[in-house]
Coordinates of C-alpha atoms in Angstrom, one line a residue:
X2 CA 155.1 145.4 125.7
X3 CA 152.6 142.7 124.4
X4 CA 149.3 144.4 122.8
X5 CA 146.2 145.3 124.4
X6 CA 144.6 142.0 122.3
X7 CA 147.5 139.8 123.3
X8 CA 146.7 140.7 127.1
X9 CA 142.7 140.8 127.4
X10 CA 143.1 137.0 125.6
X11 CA 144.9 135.8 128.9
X12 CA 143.0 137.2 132.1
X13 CA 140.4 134.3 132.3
X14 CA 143.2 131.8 132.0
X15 CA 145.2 133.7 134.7
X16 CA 142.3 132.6 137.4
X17 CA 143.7 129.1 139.3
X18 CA 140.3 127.9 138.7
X19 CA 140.0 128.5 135.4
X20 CA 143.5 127.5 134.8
X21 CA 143.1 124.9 136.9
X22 CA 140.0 123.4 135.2
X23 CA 141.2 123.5 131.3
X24 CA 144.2 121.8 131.9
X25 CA 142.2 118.8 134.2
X26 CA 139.8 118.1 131.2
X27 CA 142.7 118.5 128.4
X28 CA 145.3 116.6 129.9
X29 CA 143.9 114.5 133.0
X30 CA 140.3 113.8 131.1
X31 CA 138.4 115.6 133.5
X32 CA 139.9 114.1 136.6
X33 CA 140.3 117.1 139.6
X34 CA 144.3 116.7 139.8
X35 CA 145.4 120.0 139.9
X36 CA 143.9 121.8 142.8
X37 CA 143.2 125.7 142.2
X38 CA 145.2 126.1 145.5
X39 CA 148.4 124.6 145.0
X40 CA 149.1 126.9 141.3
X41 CA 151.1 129.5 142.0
X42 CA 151.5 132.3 139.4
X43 CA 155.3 133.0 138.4
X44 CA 157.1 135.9 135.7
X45 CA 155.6 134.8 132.3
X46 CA 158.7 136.6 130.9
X47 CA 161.9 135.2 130.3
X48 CA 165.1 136.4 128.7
X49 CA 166.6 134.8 125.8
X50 CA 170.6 136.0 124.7
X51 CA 171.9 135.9 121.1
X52 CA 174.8 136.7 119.7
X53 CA 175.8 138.7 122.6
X54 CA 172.1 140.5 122.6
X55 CA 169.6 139.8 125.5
X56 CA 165.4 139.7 124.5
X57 CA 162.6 139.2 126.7
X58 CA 159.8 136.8 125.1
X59 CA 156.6 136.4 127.4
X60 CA 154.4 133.2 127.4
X61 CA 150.9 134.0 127.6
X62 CA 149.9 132.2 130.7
X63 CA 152.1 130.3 133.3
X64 CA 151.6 129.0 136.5
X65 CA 154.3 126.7 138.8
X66 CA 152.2 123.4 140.0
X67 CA 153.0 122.5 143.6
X68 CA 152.4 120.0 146.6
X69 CA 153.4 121.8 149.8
X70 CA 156.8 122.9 149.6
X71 CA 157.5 120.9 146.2
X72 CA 157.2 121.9 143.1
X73 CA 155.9 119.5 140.4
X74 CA 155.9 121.2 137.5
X75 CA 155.5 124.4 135.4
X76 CA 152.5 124.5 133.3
X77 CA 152.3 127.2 130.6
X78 CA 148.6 127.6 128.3
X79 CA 149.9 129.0 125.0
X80 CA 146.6 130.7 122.9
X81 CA 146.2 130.7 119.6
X82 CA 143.8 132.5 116.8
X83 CA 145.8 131.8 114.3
X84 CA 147.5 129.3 113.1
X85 CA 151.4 129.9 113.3
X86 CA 154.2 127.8 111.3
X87 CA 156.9 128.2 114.1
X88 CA 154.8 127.3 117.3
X89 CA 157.0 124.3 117.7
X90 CA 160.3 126.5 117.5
X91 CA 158.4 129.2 120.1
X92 CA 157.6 126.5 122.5
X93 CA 161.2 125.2 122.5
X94 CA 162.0 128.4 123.4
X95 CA 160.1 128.8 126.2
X96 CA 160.4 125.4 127.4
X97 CA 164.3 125.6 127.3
X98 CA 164.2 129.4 129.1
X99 CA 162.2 127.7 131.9
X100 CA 165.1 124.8 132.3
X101 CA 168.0 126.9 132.1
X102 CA 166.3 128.8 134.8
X103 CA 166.5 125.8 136.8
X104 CA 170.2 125.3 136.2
X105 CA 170.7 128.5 137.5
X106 CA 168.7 127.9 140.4
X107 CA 170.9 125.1 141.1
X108 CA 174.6 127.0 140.7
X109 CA 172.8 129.6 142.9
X110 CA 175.0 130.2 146.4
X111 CA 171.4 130.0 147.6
X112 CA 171.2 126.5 149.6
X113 CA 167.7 126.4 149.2
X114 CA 167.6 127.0 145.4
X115 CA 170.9 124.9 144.8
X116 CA 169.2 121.6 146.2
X117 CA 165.9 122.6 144.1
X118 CA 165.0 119.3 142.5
X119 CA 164.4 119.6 138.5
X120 CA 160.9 119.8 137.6
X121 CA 158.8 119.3 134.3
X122 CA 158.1 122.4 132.2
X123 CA 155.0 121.6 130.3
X124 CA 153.3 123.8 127.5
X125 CA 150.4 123.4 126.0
X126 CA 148.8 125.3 122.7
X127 CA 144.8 126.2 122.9
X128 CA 144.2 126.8 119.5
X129 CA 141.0 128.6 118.9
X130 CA 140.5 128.4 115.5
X131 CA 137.3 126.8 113.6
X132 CA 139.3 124.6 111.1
X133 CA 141.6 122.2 111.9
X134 CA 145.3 122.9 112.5
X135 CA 147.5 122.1 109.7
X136 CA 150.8 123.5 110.7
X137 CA 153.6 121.5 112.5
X138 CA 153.7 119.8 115.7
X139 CA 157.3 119.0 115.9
X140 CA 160.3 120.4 115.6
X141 CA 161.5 118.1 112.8
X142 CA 158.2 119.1 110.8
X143 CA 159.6 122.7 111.1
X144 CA 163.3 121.9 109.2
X145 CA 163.4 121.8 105.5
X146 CA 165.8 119.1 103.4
X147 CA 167.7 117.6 106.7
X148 CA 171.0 115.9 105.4
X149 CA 169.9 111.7 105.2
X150 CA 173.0 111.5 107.4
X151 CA 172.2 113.5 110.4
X152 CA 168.5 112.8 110.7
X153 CA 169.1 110.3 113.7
X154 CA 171.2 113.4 115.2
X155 CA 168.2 115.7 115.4
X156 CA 166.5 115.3 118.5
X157 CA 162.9 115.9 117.9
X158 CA 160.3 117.9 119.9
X159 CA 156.9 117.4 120.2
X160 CA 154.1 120.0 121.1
X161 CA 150.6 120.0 121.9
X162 CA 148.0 121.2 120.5
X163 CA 144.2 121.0 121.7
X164 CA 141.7 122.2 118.9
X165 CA 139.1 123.8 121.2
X166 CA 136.4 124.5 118.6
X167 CA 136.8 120.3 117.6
X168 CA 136.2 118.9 121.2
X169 CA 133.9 116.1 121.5
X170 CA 130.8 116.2 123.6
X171 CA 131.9 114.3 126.4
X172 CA 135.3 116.3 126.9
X173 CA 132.8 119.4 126.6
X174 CA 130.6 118.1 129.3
X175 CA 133.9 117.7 131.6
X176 CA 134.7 121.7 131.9
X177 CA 133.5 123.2 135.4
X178 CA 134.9 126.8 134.7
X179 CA 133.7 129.8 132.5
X180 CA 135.9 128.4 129.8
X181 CA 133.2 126.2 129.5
X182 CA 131.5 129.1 127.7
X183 CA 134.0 129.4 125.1
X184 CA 134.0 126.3 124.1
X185 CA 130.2 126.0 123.9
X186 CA 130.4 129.5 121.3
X187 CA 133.2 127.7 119.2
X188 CA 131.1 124.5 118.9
X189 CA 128.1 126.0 117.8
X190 CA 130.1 128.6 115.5
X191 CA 131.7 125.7 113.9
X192 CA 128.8 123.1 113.8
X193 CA 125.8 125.1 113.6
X194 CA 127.2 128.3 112.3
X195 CA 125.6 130.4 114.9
X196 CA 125.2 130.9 118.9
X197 CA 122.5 130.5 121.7
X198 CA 123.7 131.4 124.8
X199 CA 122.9 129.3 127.5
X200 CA 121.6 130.0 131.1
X201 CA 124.6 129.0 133.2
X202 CA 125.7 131.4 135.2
X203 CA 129.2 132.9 134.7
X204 CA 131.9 133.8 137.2
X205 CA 134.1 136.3 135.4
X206 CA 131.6 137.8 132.9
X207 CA 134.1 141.0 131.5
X208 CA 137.3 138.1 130.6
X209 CA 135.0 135.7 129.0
X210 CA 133.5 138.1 126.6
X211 CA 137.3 139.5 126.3
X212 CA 138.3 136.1 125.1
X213 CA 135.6 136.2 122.9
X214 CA 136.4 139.3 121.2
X215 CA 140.0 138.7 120.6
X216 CA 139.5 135.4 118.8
X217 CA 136.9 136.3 117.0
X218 CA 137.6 140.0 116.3
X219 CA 133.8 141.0 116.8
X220 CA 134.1 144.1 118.7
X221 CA 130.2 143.3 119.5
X222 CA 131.6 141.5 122.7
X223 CA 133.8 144.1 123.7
X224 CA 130.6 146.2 123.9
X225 CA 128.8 144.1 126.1
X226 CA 132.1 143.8 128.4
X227 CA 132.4 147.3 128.9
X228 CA 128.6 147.6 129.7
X229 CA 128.5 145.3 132.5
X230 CA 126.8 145.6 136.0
X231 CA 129.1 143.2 138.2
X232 CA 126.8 143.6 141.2
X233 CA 125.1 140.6 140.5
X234 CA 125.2 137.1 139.5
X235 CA 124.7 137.1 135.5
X236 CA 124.4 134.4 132.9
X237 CA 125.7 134.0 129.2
X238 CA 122.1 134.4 127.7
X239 CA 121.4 138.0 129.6
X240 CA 124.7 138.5 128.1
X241 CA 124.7 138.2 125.0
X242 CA 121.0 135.9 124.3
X243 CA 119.6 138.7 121.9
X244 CA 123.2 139.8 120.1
X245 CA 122.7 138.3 117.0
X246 CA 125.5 135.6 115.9
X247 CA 127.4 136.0 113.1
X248 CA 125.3 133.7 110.9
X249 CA 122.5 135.8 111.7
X250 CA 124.7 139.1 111.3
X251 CA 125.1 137.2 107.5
X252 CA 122.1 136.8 106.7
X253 CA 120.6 139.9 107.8
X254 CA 123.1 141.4 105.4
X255 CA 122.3 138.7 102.2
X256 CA 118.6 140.0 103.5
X257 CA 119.2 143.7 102.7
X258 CA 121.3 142.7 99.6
X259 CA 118.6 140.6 98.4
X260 CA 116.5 143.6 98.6
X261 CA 118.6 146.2 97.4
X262 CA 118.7 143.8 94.5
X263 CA 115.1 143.2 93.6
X264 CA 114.9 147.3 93.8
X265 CA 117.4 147.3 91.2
X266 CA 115.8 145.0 88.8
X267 CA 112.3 146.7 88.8
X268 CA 114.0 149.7 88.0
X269 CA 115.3 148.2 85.2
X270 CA 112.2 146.2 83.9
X271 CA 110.2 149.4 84.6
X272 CA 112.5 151.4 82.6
X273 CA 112.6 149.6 79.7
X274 CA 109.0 149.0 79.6
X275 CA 108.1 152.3 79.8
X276 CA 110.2 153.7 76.7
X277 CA 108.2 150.8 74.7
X278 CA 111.0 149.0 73.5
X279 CA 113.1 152.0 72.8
X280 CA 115.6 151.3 75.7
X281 CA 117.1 147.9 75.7
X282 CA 118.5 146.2 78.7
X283 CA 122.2 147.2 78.5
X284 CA 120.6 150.3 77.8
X285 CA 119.4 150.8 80.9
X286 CA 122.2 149.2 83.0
X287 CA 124.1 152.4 82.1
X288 CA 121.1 154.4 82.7
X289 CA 120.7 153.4 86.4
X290 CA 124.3 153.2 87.0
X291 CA 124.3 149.4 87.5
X292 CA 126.8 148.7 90.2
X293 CA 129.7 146.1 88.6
X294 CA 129.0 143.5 91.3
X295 CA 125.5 142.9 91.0
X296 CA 125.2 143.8 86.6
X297 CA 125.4 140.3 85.8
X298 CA 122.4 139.4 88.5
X299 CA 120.4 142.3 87.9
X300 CA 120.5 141.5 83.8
X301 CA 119.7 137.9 84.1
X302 CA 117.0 138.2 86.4
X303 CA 115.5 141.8 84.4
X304 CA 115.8 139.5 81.4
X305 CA 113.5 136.7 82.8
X306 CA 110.7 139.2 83.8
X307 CA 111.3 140.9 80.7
X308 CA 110.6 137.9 78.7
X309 CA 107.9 136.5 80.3

C-alpha cells in the first residue's frame, strides 16, 4: 500500500485538467494538444513476475490518451523529491509492464482487444527538487564497467526528466492549471529564497497545498489544507500570503539566536567586571554554563567589549 505522502503528492495530477495542462507546456510547449476530455484514467498498478514470484509496482499518475474510440498513447507523470539513482531502471519497468499489457491484449480471445493497435507508453519524471538533477538519465548511465565488446549490444533507454523548480519564465507563463502555483513557490524558493503568494485564484486549494507539503516536508501547508472553507472561490495569497517562507522562518530563528547570544555575552562582560578582575573570561564561561556551540562566539565577542 503506497504511503499516505506518496498518495496526497498525486491527487492534483490525477485531475485531466491539471494533468492535461503540465504535460501541454512540458512536452508540446504550451500548445492545447491534449484535451482534458479525451484522458481517461486507467489501474496505475501493474504486476511484475520474478523468479516465479509476482509484485505489484504502482506508477504515481497515469492516464490513457485517446481520440474517439482510439487510443494514442499512455501517459504516466512520475514525481520526484528526491533524487533517485535507479529512476531509469523504474521507468523501464513501468514502461515494459504497460507493453506487455498490450501483447496480452492482443492474444486476448477478445476480438476487440486482439485487433487493439499498439500504442506509445510515455513517462515522464517531474522532479521537484531545488538543485539540479545529477543522477542518470539512461539506462546505460545506470550499468557499471560494460564489457568493450557488448556495448553495441546494450540497447539504451532514455528518460525524461523536467526540473520544475529550473523552468524558464516563458515555460512558466505557459501553465493554465493550479500547478501553475507550484511552480511559482519553487521558483521563488530557489531564486529568491522565499515566497509571495500571488492573487490568482486556485481551483483545487486542499491538493495544491498537499503537493506542497510532501515536497517540501513543511507540515505548515498541511495545516492550512486541513483548515480550508471550500465554499468559496479562494486565492494562493488568502492562503498562505501571511505564513511566513522558509527564509523568513530562518531568519526569525538567526533573529532569536542573535539575541539569545548578545544575552550571553553581557552576562559574561558583566560578570567579569564586576569581580574587578578576579574572574577571567574562561572563568566565567564555566560560570554561566557557556553552551559548546556558541563558547567560541560568545569569548570573541566578550573579549572585544572587554578590551575596549
Amino acid at each position: 500500500m503506497p504511503n499516505e505522502k506518496d498518495s496526497t503528492e498525486k491527487h492534483l495530477l490525477n485531475y485531466a485538467d491539471v494533468f492535461a495542462d503540465v504535460v501541454n507546456v512540458l512536452v508540446f510547449h504550451g500548445k492545447e494538444v491534449i484535451d482534458p476530455k479525451d484522458l481517461v484514467s486507467t489501474e496505475a498498478r501493474s504486476v511484475l513476475t520474478l523468479h516465479g514470484k509476482t509484485r505489484e509496482q504502482e506508477r504515481d499518475v497515469v492516464k490513457i490518451w485517446t481520440k474517439g474510440n482510439t487510443k494514442i498513447a499512455l501517459v504516466g507523470l512520475e514525481n520526484q523529491t528526491l533524487q533517485d539513482k535507479d529512476m531509469p531502471l523504474r521507468v523501464l519497468a513501468y514502461d515494459g509492464a504497460s507493453y506487455k499489457e498490450q501483447v496480452n491484449h492482443h492474444r486476448s480471445k477478445n476480438k476487440e482487444l486482439k485487433e487493439e493497435k499498439t500504442y506509445p507508453c510515455l513517462s515522464f519524471v517531474l522532479y521537484f527538487g531545488t538543485t539540479h538533477w545529477a543522477k542518470p538519465t539512461s539506462l546505460l548511465e545506470c550499468i557499471e564497467d560494460i564489457p568493450e565488446e557488448l556495448k553495441s549490444f546494450v540497447n539504451d533507454y532514455h528518460i525524461k526528466v523536467f526540473e520544475i523548480a529550473f523552468l524558464d519564465d516563458d515555460t512558466r507563463k505557459l501553465f493554465k492549471s493550479d500547478f501553475r502555483h507550484v511552480v511559482d513557490y519553487l521558483h521563488q524558493v530557489r531564486t529568491k529564497e522565499e515566497y509571495q503568494a500571488s492573487a490568482q485564484p486556485v481551483k483545487y486549494p486542499a491538493e495544491v497545498l498537499q503537493l506542497m507539503a510532501a515536497f517540501t516536508n513543511n507540515n505548515r501547508f498541511l495545516d492550512v489544507a486541513y483548515e480550508i472553507d471550500t465554499r468559496g472561490p479562494t486565492n494562493m495569497k488568502d492562503l498562505i500570503g501571511n505564513m511566513l517562507s522558509d527564509s523568513e522562518r530562518k531568519g526569525e530563528l538567526k533573529g532569536e539566536q542573535r539575541g539569545a547570544l548578545k544575552s550571553t555575552v553581557d552576562c559574561v562582560v558583566n560578570l567579569v567586571r564586576s569581580t574587578k578582575g578576579n574572574t577571567n573570561l574562561n572563568d566565567a564561561l564555566e560560570m554561566l554554563k557557556v553552551p559548546a556551540d556558541i563558547r567560541d562566539a560568545v569569548a570573541k565577542q566578550a573579549k572585544a567589549l572587554l578590551e575596549a
